[in-house]
PDB file of C-alpha atoms in Angstrom:
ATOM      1  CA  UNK P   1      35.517 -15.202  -8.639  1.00  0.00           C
ATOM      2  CA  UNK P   2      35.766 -11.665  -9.632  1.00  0.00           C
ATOM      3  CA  UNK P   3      33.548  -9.001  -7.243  1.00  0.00           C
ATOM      4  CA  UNK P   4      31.521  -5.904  -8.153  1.00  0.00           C
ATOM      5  CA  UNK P   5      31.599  -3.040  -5.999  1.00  0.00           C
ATOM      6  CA  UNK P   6      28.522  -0.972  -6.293  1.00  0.00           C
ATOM      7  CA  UNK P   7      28.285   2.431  -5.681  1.00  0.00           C
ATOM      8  CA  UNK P   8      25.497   2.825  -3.456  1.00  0.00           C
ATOM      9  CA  UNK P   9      24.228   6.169  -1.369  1.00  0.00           C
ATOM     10  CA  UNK P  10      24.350   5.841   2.449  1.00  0.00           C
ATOM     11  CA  UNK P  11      20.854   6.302   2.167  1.00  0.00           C
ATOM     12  CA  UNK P  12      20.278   3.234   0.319  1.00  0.00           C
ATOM     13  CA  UNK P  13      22.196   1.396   2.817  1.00  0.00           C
ATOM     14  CA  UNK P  14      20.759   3.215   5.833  1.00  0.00           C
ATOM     15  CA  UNK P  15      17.820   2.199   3.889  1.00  0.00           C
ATOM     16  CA  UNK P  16      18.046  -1.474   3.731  1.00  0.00           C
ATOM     17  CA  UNK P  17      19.264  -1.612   7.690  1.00  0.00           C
ATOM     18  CA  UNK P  18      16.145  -0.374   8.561  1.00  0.00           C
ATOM     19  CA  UNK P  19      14.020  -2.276   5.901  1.00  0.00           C
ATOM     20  CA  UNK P  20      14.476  -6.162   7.568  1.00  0.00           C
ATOM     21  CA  UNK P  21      14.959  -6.399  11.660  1.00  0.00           C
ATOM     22  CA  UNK P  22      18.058  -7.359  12.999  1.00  0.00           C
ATOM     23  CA  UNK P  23      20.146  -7.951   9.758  1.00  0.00           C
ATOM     24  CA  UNK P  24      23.903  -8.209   9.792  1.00  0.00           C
ATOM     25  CA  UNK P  25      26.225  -5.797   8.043  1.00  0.00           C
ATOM     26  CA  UNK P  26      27.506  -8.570   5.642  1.00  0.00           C
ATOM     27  CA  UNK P  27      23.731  -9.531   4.626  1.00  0.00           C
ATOM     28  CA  UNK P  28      23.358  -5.933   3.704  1.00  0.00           C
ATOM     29  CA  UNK P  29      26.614  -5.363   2.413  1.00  0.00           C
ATOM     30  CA  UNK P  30      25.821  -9.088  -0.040  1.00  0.00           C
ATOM     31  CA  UNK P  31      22.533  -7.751  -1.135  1.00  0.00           C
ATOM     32  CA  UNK P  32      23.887  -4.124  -2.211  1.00  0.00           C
ATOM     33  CA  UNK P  33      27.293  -5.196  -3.647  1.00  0.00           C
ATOM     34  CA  UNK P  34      29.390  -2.397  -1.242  1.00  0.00           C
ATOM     35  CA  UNK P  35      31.618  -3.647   1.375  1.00  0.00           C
ATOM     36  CA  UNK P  36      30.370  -4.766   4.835  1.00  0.00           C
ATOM     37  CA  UNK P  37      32.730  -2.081   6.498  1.00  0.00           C
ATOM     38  CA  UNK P  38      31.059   0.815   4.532  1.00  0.00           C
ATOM     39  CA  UNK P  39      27.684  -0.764   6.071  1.00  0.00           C
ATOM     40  CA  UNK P  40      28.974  -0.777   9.376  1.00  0.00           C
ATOM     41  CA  UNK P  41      30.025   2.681   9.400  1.00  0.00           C
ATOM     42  CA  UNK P  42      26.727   3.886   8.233  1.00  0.00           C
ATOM     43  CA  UNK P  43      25.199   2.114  11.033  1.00  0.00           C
ATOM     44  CA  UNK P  44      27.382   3.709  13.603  1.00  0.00           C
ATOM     45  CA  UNK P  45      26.657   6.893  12.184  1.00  0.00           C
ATOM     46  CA  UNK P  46      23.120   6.273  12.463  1.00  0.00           C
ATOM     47  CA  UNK P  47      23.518   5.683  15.932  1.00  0.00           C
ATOM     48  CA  UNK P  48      21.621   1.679  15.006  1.00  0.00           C
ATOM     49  CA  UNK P  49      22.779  -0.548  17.650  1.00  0.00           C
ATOM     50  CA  UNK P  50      25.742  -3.301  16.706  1.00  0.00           C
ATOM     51  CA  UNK P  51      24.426  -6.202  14.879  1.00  0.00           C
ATOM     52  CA  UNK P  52      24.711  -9.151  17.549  1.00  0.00           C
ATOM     53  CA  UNK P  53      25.725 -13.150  16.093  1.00  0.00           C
ATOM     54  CA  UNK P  54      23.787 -15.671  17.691  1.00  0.00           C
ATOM     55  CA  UNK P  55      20.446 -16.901  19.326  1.00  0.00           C
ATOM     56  CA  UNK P  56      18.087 -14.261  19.787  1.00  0.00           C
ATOM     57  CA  UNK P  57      15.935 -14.572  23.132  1.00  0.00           C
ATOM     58  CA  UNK P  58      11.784 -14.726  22.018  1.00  0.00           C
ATOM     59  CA  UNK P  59      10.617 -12.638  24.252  1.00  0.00           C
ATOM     60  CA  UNK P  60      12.233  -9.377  24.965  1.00  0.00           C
ATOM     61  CA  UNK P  61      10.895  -8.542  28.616  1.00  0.00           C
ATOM     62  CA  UNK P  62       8.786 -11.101  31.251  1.00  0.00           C
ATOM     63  CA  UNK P  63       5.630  -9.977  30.877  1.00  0.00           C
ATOM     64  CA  UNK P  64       5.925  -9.989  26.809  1.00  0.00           C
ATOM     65  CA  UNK P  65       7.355 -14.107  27.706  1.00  0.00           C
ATOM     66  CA  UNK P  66       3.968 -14.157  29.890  1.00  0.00           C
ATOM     67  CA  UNK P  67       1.094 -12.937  27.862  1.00  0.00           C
ATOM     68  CA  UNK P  68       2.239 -14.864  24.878  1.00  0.00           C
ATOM     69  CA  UNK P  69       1.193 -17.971  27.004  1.00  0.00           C
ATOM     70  CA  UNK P  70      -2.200 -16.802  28.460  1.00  0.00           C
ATOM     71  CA  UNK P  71      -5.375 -16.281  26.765  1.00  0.00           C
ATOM     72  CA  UNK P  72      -7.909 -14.404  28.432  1.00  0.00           C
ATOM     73  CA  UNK P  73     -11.247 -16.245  30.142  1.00  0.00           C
ATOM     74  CA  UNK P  74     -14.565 -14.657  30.473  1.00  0.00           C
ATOM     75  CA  UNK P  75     -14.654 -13.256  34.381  1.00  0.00           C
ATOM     76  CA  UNK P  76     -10.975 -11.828  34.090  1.00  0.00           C
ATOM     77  CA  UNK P  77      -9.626 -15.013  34.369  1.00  0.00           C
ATOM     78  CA  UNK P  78      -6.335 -15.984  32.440  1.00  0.00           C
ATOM     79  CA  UNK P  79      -6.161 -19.668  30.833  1.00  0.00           C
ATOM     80  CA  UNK P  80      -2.389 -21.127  30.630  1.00  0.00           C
ATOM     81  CA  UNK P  81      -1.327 -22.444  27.009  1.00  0.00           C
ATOM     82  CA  UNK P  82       2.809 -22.612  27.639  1.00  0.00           C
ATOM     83  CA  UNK P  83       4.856 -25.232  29.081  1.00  0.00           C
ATOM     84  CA  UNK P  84       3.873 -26.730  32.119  1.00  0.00           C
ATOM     85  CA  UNK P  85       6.577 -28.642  34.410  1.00  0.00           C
ATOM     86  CA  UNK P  86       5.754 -32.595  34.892  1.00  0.00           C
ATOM     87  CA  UNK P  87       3.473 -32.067  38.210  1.00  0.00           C
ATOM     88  CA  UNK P  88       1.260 -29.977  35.648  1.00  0.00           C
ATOM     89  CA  UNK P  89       2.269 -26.330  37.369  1.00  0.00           C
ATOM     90  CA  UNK P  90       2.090 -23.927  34.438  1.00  0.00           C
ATOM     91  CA  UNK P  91       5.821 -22.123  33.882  1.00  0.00           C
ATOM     92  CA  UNK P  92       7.416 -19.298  32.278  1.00  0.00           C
ATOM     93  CA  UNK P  93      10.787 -19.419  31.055  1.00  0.00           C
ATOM     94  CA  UNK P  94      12.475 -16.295  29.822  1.00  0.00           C
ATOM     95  CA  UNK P  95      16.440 -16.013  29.782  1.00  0.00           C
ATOM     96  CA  UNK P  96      17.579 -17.990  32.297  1.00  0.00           C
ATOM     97  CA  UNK P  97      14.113 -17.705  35.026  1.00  0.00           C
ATOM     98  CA  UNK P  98      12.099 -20.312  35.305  1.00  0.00           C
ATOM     99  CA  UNK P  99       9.755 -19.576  37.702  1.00  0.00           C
ATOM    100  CA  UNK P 100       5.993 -20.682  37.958  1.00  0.00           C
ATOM    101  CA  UNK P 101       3.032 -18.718  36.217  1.00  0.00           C
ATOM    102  CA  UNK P 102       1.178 -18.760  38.881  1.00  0.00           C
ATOM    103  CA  UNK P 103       4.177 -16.498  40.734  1.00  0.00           C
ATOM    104  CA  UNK P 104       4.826 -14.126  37.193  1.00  0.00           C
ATOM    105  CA  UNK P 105       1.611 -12.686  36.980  1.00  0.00           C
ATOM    106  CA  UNK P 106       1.755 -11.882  40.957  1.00  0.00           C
ATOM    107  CA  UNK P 107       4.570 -10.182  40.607  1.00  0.00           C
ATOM    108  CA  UNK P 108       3.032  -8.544  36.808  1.00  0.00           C
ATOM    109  CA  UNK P 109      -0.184  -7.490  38.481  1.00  0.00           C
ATOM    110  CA  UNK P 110       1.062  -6.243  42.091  1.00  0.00           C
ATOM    111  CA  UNK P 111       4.431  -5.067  41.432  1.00  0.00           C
ATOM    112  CA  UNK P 112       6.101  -6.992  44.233  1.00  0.00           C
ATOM    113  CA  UNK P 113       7.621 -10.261  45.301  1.00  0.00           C
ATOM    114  CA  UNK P 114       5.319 -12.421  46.669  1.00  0.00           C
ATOM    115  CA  UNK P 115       5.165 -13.235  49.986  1.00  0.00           C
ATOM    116  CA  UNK P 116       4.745 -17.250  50.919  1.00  0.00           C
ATOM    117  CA  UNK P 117       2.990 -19.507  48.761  1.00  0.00           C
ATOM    118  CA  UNK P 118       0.232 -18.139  46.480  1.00  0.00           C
ATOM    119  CA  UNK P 119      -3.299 -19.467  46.027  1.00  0.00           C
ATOM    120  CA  UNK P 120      -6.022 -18.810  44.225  1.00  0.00           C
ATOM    121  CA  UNK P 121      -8.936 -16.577  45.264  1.00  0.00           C
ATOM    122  CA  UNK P 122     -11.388 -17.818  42.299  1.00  0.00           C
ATOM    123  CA  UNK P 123     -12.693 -21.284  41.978  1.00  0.00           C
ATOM    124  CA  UNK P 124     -11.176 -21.910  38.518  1.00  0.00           C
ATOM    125  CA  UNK P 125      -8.610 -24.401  38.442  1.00  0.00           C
ATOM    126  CA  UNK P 126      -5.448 -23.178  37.107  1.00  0.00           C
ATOM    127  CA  UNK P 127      -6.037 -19.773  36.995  1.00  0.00           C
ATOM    128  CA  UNK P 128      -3.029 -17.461  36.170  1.00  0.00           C
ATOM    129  CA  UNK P 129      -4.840 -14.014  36.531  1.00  0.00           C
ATOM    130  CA  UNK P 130      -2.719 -12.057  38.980  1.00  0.00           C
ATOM    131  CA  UNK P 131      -5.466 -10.313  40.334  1.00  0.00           C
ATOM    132  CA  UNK P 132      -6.663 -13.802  41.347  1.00  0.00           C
ATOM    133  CA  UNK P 133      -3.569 -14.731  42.847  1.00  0.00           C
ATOM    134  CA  UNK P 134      -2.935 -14.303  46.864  1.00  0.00           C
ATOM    135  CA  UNK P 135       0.037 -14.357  48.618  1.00  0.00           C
ATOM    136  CA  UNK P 136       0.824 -14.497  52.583  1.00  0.00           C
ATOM    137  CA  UNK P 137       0.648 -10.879  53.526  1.00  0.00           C
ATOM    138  CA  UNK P 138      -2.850 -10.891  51.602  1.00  0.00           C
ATOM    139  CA  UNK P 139      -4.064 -13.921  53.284  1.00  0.00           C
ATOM    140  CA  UNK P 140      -3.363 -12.590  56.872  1.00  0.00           C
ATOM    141  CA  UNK P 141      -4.893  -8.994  56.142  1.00  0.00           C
ATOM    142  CA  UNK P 142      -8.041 -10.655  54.804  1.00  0.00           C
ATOM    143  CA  UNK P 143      -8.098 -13.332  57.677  1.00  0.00           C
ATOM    144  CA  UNK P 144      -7.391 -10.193  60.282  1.00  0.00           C
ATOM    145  CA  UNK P 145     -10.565  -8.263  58.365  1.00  0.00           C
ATOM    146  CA  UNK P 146      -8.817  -5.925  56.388  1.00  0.00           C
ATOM    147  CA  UNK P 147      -9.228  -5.838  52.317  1.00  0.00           C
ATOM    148  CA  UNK P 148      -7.477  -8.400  49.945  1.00  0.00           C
TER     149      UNK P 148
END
């Protein structure tokens, strides 16, 4: 099998990286008919970051992992629709966390670690909203009078 080299502009190649997300030198270099090492060197000199092989991870942050499983409830509260472990406690698992919804959007809507076990402070049952969600530390200063 003879092959064609093309002579194609950096542009054109800069072109097509940019054109389709997270495409690999070869795929580019296929579909334009240059070599893959003249696509890779356009690339660097475009300052794109290295094409990585492999499994990509869905979600690219926490909070992206948790709002793609929550849809909003009239009242600010925050409905689970992801995975839920077998004792029914809604879960989030990004990378390698696995930690409990309920815990996420805490952490999401305070920007802290939580303090103790969390519960609710609306009636609805399985409410995720992490304004709804109280931890120790809130629980004692609302016991003690102060705000929650």
């Amino acid at each position: 099998m003879t092959r064609t080299i093309v002579d194609v502009s950096d542009e054109q190649i800069l072109r097509a990286l940019l054109e389709v997300e997270d495409i690999s030198n070869r795929a580019v270099a296929a579909r334009l008919g240059c070599p893959y090492r003249r696509v890779e060197e356009v690339r660097k000199r475009a300052g794109l970051p290295a094409y990585v092989r492999g499994r990509r991870a869905a979600y690219a942050t926490l909070k992206e992992a948790f709002l793609a499983q929550v849809e909003p409830v009239q009242g600010g509260h925050m409905r689970w629709t992801g995975p839920r472990e077998k004792t029914g406690t809604p879960v989030v698992r990004w990378r390698s966390l696995l930690d409990t919804a309920y815990r996420v959007a805490f952490r999401l809507h305070h920007q802290r670690e939580p303090v103790g076990y969390l519960t609710r402070s609306c009636e609805i049952p399985g409410c995720v909203a992490g304004a709804h969600q109280r931890d120790l530390t809130m629980r004692e200063a609302l016991a003690a009078g102060g705000a929650s």
